[in-house]
GROMACS .gro file of C-alpha atoms in nm:
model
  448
    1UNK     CA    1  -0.749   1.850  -0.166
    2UNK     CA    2  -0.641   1.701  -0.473
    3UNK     CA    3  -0.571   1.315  -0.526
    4UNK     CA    4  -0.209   1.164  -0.401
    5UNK     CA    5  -0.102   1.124  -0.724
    6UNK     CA    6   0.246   1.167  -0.565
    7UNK     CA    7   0.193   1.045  -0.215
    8UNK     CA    8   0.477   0.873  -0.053
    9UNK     CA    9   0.359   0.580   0.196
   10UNK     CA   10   0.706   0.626   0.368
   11UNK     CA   11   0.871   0.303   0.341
   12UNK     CA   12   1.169   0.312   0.495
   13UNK     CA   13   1.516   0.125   0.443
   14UNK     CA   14   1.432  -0.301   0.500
   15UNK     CA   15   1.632  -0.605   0.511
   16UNK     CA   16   1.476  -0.940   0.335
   17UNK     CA   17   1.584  -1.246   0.289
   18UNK     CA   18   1.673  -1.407  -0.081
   19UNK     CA   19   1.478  -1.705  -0.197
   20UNK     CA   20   1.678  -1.892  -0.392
   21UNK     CA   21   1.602  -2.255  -0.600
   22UNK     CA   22   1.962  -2.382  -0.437
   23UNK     CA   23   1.841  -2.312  -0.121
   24UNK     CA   24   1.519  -2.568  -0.044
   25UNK     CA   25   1.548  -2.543   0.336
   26UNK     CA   26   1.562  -2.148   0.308
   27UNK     CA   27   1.238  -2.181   0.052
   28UNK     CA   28   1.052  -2.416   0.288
   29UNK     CA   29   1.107  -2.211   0.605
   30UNK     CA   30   1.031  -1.886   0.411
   31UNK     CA   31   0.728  -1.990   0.256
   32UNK     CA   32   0.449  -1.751   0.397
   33UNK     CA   33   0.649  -1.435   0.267
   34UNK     CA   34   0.668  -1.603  -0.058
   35UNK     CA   35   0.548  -1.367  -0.375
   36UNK     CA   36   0.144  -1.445  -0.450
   37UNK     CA   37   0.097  -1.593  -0.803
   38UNK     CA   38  -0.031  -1.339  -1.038
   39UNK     CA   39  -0.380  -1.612  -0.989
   40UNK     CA   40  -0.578  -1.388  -1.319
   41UNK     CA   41  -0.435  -1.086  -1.285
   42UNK     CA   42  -0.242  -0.904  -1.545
   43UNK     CA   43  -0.097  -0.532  -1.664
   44UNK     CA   44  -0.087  -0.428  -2.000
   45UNK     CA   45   0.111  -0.092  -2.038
   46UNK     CA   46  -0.008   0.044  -2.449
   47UNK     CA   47   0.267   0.086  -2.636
   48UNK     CA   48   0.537  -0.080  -2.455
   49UNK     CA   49   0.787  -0.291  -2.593
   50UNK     CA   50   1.117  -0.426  -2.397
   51UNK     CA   51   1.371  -0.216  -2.542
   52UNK     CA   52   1.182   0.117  -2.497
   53UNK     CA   53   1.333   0.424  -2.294
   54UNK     CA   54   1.101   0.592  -2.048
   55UNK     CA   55   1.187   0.943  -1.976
   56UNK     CA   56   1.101   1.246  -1.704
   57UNK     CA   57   0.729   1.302  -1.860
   58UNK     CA   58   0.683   0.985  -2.052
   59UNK     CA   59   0.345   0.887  -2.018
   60UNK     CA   60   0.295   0.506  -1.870
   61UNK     CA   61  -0.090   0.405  -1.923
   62UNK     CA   62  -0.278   0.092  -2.006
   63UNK     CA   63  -0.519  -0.123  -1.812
   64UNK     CA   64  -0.510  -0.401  -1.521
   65UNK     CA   65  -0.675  -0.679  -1.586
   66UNK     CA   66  -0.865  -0.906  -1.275
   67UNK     CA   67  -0.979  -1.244  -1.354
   68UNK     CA   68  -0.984  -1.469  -1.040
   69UNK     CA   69  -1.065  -1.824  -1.102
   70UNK     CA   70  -1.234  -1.802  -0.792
   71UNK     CA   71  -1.444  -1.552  -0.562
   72UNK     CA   72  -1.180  -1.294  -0.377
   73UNK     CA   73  -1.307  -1.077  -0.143
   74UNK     CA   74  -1.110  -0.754  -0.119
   75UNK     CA   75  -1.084  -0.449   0.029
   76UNK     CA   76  -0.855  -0.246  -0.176
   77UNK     CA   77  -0.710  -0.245  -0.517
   78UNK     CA   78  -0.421  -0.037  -0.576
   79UNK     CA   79  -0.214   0.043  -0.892
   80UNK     CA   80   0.128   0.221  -0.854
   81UNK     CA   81   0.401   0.345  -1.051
   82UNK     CA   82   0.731   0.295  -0.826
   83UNK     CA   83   1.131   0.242  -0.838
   84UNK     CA   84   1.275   0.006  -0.615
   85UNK     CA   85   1.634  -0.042  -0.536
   86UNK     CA   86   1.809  -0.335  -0.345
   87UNK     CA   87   2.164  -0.439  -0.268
   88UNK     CA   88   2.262  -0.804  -0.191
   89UNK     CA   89   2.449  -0.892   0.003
   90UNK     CA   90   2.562  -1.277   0.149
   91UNK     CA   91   2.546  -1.406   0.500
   92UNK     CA   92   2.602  -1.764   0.599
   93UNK     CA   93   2.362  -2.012   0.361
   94UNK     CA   94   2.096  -1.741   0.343
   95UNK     CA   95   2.149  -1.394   0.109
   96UNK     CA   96   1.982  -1.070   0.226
   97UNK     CA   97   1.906  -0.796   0.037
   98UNK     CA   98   1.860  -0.425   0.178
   99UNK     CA   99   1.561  -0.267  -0.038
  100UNK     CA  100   1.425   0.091  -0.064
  101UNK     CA  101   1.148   0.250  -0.234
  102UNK     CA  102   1.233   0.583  -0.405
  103UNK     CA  103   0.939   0.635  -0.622
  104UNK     CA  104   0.594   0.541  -0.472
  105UNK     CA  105   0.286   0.699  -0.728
  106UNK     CA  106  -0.073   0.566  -0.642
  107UNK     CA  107  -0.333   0.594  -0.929
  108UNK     CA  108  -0.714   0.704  -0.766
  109UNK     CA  109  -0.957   0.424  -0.842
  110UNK     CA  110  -1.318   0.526  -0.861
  111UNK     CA  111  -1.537   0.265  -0.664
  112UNK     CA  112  -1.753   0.285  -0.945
  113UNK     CA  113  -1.460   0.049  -1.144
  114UNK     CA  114  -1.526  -0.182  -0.893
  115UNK     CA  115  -1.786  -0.429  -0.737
  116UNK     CA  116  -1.980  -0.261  -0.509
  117UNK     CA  117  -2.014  -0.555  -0.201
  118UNK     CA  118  -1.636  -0.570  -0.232
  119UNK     CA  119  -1.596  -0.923  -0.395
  120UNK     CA  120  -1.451  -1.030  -0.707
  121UNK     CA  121  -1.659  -1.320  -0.916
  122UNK     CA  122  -1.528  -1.623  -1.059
  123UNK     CA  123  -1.426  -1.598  -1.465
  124UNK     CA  124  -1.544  -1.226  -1.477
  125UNK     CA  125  -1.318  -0.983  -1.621
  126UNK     CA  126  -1.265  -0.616  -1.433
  127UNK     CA  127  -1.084  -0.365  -1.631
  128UNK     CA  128  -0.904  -0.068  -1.430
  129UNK     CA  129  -0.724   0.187  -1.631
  130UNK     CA  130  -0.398   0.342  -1.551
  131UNK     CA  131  -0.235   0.654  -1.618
  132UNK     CA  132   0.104   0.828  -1.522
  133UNK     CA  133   0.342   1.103  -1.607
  134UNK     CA  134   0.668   1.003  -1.460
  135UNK     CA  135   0.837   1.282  -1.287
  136UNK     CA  136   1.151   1.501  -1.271
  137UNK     CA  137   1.285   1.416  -0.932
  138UNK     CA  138   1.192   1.281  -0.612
  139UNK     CA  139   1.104   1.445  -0.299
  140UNK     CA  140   1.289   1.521   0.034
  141UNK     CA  141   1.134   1.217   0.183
  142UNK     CA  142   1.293   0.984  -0.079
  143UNK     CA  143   1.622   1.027   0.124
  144UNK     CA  144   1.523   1.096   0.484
  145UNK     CA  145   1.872   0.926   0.618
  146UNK     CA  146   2.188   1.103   0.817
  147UNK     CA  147   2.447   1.293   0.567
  148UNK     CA  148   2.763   1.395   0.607
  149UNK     CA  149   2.748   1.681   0.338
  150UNK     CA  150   2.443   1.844   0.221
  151UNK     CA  151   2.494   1.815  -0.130
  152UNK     CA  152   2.452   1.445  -0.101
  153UNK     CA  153   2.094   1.467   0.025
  154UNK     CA  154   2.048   1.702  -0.285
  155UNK     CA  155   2.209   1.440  -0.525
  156UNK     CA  156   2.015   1.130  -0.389
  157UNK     CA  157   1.685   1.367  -0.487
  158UNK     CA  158   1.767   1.249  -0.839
  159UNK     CA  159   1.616   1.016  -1.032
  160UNK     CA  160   1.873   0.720  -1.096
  161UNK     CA  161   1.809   0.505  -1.438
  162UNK     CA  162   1.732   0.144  -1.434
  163UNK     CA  163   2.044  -0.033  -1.408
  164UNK     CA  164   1.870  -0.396  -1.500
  165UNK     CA  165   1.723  -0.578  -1.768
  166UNK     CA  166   1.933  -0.346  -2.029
  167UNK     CA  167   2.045  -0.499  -2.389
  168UNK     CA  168   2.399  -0.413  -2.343
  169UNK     CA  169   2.618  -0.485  -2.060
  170UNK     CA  170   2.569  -0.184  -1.823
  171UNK     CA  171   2.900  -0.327  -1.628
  172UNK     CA  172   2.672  -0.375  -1.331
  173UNK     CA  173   2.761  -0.590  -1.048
  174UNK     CA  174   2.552  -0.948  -0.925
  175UNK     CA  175   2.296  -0.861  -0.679
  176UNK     CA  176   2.243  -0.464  -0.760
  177UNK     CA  177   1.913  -0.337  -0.904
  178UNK     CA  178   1.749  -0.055  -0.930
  179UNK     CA  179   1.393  -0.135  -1.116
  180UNK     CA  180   1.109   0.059  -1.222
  181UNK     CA  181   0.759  -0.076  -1.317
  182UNK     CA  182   0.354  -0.052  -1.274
  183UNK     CA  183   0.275  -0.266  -0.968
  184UNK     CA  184  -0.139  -0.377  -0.897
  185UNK     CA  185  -0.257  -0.545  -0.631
  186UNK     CA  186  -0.554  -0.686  -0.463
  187UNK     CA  187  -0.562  -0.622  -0.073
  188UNK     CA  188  -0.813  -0.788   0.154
  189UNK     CA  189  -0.802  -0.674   0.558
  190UNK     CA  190  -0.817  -1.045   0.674
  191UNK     CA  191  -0.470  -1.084   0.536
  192UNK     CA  192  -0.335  -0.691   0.577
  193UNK     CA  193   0.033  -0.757   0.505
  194UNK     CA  194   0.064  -0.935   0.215
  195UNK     CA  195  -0.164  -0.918  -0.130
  196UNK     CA  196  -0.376  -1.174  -0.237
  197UNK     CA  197  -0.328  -1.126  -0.570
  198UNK     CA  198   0.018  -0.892  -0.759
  199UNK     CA  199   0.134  -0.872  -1.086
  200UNK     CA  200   0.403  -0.634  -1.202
  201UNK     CA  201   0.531  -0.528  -1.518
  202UNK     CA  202   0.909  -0.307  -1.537
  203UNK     CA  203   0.992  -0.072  -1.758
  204UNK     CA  204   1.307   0.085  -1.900
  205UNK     CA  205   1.358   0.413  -1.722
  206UNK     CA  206   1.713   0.673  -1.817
  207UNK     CA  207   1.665   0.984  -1.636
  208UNK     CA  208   1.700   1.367  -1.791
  209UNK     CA  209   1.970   1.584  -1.842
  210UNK     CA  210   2.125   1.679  -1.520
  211UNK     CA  211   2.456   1.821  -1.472
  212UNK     CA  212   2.637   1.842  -1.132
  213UNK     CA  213   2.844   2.052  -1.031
  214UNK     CA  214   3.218   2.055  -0.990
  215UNK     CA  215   3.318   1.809  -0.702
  216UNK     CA  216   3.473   1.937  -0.405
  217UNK     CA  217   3.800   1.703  -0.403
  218UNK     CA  218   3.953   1.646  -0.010
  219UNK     CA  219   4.335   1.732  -0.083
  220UNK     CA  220   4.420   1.386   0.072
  221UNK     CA  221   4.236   1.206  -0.198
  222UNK     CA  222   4.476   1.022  -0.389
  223UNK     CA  223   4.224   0.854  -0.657
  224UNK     CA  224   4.211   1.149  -0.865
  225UNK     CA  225   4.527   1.327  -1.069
  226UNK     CA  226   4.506   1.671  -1.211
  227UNK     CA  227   4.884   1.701  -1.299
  228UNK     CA  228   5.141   1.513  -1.342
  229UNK     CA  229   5.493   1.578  -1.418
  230UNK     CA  230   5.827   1.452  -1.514
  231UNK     CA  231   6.172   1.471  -1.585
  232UNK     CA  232   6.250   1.471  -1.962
  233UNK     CA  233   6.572   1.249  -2.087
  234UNK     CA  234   6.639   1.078  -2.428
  235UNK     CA  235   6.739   0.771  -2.234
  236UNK     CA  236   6.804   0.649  -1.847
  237UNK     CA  237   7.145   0.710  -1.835
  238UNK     CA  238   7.112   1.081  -1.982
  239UNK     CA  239   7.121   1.376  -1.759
  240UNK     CA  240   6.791   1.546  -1.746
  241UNK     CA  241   6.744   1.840  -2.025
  242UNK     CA  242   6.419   1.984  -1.818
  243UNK     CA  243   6.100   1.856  -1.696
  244UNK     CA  244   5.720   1.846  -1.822
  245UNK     CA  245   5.411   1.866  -1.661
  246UNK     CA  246   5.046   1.767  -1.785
  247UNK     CA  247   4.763   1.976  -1.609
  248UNK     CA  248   4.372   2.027  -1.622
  249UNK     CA  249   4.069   2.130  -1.463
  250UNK     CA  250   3.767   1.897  -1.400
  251UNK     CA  251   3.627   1.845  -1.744
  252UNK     CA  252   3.317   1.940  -1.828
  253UNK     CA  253   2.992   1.689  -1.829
  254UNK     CA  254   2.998   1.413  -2.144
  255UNK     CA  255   2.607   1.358  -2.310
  256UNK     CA  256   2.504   1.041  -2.389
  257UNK     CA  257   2.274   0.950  -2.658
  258UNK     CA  258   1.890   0.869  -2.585
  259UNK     CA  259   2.011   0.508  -2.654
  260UNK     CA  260   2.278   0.515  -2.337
  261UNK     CA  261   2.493   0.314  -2.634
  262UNK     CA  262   2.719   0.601  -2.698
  263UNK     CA  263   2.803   1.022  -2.648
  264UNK     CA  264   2.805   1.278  -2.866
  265UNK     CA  265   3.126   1.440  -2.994
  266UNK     CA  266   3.324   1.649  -2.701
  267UNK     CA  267   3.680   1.795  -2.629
  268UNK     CA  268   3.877   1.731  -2.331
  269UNK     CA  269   4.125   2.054  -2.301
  270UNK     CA  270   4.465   1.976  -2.137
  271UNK     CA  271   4.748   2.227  -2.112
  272UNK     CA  272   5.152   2.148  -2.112
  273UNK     CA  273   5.440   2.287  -1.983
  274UNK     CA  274   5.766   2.268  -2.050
  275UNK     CA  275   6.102   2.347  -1.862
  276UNK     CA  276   6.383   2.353  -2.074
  277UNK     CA  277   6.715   2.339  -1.890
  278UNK     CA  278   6.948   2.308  -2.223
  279UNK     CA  279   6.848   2.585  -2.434
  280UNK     CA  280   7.009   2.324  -2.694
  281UNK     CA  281   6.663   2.127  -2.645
  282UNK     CA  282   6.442   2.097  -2.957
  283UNK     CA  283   6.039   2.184  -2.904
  284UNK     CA  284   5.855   1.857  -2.952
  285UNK     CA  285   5.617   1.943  -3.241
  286UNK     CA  286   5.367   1.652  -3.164
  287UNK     CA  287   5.252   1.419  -2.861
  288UNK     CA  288   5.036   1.099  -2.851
  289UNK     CA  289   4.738   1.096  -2.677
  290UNK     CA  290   4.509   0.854  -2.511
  291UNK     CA  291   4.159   0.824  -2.317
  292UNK     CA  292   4.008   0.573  -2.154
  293UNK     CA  293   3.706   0.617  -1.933
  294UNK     CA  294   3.629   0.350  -1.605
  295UNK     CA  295   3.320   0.313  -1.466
  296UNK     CA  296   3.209   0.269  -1.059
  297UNK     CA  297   2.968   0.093  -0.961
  298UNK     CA  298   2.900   0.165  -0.531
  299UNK     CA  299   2.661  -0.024  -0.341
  300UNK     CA  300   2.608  -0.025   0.030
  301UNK     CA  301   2.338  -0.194   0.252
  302UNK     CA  302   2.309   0.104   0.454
  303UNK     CA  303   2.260   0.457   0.338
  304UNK     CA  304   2.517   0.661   0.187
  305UNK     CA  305   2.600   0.956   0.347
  306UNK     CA  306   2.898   1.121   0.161
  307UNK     CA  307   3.002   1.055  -0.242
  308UNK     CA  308   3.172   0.685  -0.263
  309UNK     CA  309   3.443   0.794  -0.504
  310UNK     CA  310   3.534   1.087  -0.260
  311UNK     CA  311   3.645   0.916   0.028
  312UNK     CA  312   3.741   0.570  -0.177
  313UNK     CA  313   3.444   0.349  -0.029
  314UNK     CA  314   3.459   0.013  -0.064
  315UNK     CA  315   3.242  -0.227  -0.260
  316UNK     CA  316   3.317  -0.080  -0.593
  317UNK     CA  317   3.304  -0.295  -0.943
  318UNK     CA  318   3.456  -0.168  -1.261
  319UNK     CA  319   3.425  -0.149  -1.591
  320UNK     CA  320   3.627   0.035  -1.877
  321UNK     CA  321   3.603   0.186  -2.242
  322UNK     CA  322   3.868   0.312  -2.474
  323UNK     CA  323   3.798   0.621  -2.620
  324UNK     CA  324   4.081   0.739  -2.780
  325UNK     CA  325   4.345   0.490  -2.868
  326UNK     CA  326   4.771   0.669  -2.969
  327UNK     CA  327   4.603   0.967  -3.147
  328UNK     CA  328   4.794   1.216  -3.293
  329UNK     CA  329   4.763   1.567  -3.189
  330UNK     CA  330   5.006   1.880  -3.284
  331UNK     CA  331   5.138   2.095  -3.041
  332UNK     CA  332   5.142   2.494  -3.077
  333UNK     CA  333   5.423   2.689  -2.849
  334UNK     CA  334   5.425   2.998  -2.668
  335UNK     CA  335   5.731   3.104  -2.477
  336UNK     CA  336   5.646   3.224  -2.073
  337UNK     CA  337   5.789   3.534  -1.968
  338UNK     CA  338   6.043   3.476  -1.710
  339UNK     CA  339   5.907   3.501  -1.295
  340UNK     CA  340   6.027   3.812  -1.160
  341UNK     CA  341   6.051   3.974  -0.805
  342UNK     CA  342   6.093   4.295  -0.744
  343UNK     CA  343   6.209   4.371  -1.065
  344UNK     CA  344   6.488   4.051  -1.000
  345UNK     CA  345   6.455   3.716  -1.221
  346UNK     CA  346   6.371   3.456  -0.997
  347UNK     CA  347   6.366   3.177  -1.270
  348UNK     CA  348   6.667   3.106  -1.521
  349UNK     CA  349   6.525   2.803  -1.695
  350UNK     CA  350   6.323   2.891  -2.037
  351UNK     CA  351   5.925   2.758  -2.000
  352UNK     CA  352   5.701   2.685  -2.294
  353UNK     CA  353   5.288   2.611  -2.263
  354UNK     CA  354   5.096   2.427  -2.503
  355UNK     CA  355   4.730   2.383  -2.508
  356UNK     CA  356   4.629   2.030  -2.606
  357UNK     CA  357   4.313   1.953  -2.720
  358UNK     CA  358   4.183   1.595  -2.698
  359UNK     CA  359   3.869   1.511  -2.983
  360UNK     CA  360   3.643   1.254  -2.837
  361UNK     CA  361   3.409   1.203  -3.162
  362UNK     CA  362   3.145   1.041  -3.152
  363UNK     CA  363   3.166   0.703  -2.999
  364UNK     CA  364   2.873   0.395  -2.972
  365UNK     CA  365   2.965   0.082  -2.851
  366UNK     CA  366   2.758  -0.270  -2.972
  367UNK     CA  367   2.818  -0.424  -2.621
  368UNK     CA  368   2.828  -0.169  -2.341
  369UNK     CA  369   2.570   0.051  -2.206
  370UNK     CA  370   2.673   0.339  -2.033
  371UNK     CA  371   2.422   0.437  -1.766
  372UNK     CA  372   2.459   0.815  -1.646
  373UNK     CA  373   2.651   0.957  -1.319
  374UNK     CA  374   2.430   0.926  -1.035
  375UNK     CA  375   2.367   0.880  -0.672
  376UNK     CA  376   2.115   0.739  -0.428
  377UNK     CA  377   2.085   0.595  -0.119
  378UNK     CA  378   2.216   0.262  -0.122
  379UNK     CA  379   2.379   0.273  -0.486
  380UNK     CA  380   2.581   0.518  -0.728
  381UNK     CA  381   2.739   0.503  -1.022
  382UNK     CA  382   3.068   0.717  -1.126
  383UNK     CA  383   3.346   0.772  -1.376
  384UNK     CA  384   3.688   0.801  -1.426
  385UNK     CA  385   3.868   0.983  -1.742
  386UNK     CA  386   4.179   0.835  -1.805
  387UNK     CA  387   4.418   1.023  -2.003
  388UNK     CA  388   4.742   0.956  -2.154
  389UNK     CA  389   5.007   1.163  -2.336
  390UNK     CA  390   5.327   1.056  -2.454
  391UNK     CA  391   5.525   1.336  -2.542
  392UNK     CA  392   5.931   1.352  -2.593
  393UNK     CA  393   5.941   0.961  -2.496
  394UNK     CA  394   5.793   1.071  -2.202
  395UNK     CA  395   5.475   0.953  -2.086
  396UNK     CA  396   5.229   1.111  -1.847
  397UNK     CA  397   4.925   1.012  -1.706
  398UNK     CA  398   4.606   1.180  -1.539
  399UNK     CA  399   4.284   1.029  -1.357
  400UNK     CA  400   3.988   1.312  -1.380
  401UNK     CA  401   3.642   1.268  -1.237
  402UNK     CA  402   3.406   1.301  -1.521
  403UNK     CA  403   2.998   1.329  -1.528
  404UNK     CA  404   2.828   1.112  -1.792
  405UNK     CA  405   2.501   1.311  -1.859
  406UNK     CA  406   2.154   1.205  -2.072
  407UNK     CA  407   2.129   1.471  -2.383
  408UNK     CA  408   1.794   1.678  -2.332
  409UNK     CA  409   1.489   1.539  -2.475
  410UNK     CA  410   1.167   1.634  -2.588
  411UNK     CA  411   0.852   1.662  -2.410
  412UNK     CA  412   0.630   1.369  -2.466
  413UNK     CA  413   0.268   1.479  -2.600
  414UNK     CA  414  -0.004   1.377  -2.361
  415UNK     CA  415  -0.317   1.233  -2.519
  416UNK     CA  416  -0.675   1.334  -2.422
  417UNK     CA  417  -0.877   1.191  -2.163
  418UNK     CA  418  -1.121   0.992  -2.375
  419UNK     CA  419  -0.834   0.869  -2.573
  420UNK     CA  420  -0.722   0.607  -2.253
  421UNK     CA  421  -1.029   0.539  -2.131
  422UNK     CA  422  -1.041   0.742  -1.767
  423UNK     CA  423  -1.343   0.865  -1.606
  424UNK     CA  424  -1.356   1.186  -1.612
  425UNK     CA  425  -1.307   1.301  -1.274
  426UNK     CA  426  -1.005   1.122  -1.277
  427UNK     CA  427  -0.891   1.292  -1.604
  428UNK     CA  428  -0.960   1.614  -1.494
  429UNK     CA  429  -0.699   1.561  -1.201
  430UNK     CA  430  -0.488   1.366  -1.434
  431UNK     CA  431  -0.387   1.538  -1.744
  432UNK     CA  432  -0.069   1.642  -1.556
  433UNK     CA  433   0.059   1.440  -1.277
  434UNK     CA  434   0.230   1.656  -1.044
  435UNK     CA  435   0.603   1.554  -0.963
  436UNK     CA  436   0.727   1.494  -0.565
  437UNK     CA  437   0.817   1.867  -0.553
  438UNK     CA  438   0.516   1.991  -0.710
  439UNK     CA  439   0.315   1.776  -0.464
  440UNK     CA  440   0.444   1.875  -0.173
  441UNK     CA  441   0.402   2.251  -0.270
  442UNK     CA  442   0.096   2.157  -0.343
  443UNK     CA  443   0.003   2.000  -0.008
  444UNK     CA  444   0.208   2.228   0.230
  445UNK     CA  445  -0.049   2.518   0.141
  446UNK     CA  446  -0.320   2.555   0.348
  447UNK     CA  447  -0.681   2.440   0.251
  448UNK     CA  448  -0.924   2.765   0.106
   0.00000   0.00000   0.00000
């Protein structure tokens, strides 16, 4: 059987405390689950700089490092690739945070890396290299909790993006992470629980281009507006010369840049129509238009088990961006045929549709990041498109659910074996690192 590159160790939802510096008492009682000191042990990932975006089939390699000041005896040295997310959440003088562990990849060490009587000396130096491929998606077992609708169990199989440690504001609430990052870690069975010595080192991770499809909207949601309409008048006190109404479908998915700073140029379609009581009434030749687009932020400390913005969960933080501020847009005509029923005119009034195109070019903001739509377990974000037309001194409004997407990317090259320093029956197994899918195609066939 082939090494579990991709092997889950099934850790469930857990609640944990939150140490905090204001909190002594809280420290003092909750000193033995205290983090161990990294005590000579260190990760460097080659190549890696803070700001750098990690992608499905980025390659994460380098080396751990062991130097214990003193003799450690050990039973197991691990090295993983994972992504963690947590929710906090405050109760009383203490915080708690609910954590998960969505991605869970275990490197194979070959004994021969290590000490052979299963102690590590004082002052000597052990060098363990790494190697990953980061994968597509994650596997059934990444979400093993109660849904409502099936198509949330298939959304939560996504990778989300880190939503920490970002150079721009990614509008994220206090208390909400979702990290990724190499962990190591020196085990001994005296102590089985907790690692003698850890070190970890996060990286920057945006996930690929994934777009969902439409959302199936419960008619009694009220958060979202696909048409709006009203009664047109030159002033209050006027009689009403018709009415317009502002419609649309759910738009289509907007791509964001590799840098999450800003999308790439899109149009947001809209249609009009207009219902002209006073034949008298002049075509308005242009309207003004504006979009602004809100972000959601959802966090729970239990598992999700329908789409937040679909039945208006709580525990939502916001954010907003204007895109399009009064711009100008001409309108085009066309006159509707009149409704008829059996060959009788049910409808009087004259109606006009115009199509209304909305440019959204190319926007990058120096402050914001803008993290893509997603969903997991205990933590989603969403948006909102905002759009506003003023047309005939008459202004209409519309709330759309809209998917922020990453553009596609290209394949990162892998290097060869030799090149990062792995023996070579680990290479062999190595040079492509099966995803949580693969692996469990992989593993549900039987043994030759």
């Amino acid at each position: 059987m082939e090494p579990p590159y991709t092997q889950r160790s099934g850790v469930p939802l857990q609640t944990r405390p939150v140490l905090s510096p204001f909190n002594p008492s809280a420290l003092q009682s909750l000193n033995s689950i205290l983090p161990p000191k990294k005590n000579g042990l260190t990760i460097n990932i080659h190549d890696h700089y803070a700001s750098k975006r990690y992608r499905p089939g980025s390659i994460v390699m380098g080396t751990v490092n062991i130097k214990p000041k003193k003799q450690i005896p050990f039973t197991k040295i691990s090295i993983k690739f994972v992504c963690d997310s947590s929710v906090e959440r405050p109760n009383a003088n203490l915080s708690f945070e609910t954590w998960h562990r969505l991605l869970d990849l275990e490197m194979p060490i070959e004994e021969a890396a290590l000490p052979a009587n299963k102690a590590l000396q004082a002052n000597e130096t052990y060098t363990v290299p790494f190697y990953f491929v980061l994968p597509n998606g994650l596997g059934t077992e990444a979400c093993s909790h109660n849904v409502i609708w099936q198509e949330t169990r298939q959304l939560h199989s996504h990778l989300p993006p880190s939503i920490a440690g970002w150079e721009g504001d990614a509008m994220i609430p206090r208390g909400v992470r979702v990290d990724y990052g190499v962990i190591a870690q020196v085990w001994d069975s005296a102590n089985p629980e907790y690692a003698k010595m850890e070190a970890k080192e996060t990286v920057q991770f945006l996930p690929g281009h994934v777009e969902h499809p439409p959302l199936k909207i419960p008619t009694a949601n009220r958060t979202f507006k696909f048409a709006s309409t009203k009664q047109l008048k030159s002033s209050v006190f006027c009689r009403s010369s018709g009415e317009v109404t502002l419609y649309t479908d759910q738009p289509t998915a907007i791509i964001l840049d590799s840098s999450g700073k800003g999308i790439h140029p899109t149009t947001i379609t809209t249609s009009l129509r207009l219902k002209l009581s006073d034949s008298k009434t002049s075509l308005p030749q242009t309207c003004n238009v504006s979009a602004k687009i809100e972000s959601e932020t959802w966090s729970q400390d239990e598992p999700m088990q329908q789409l937040p913005h679909i039945v208006n969960a709580r525990d939502c933080y916001n954010g907003s961006e204007t895109l399009v501020k009064k711009a100008e847009v001409g309108l085009s005509w066309e006159k509707n045929s009149p409704k008829q029923r059996d060959s009788v005119v049910t409808e009087t009034a004259e109606t006009f549709s115009s199509h209304i195109e909305i440019p959204i070019t190319s926007f990058a903001s120096d402050k914001k990041m803008f993290l893509p739509t997603f969903y997991s377990c205990l933590i989603a974000r969403t948006y909102q498109l905002h759009l506003t037309i003023n047309v005939a001194s008459t202004t209409l409004k519309l709330v759309l659910p809209v998917q922020l997407t990453m553009e596609e990317q290209k394949g990162d090259s892998q290097p060869d074996a030799e090149d990062i320093g792995l023996p070579e029956s680990s290479a062999r197994c190595s040079s492509s690192l099966p995803s949580y899918i693969e692996s469990e195609r992989r593993h549900s066939q039987p043994e030759q």
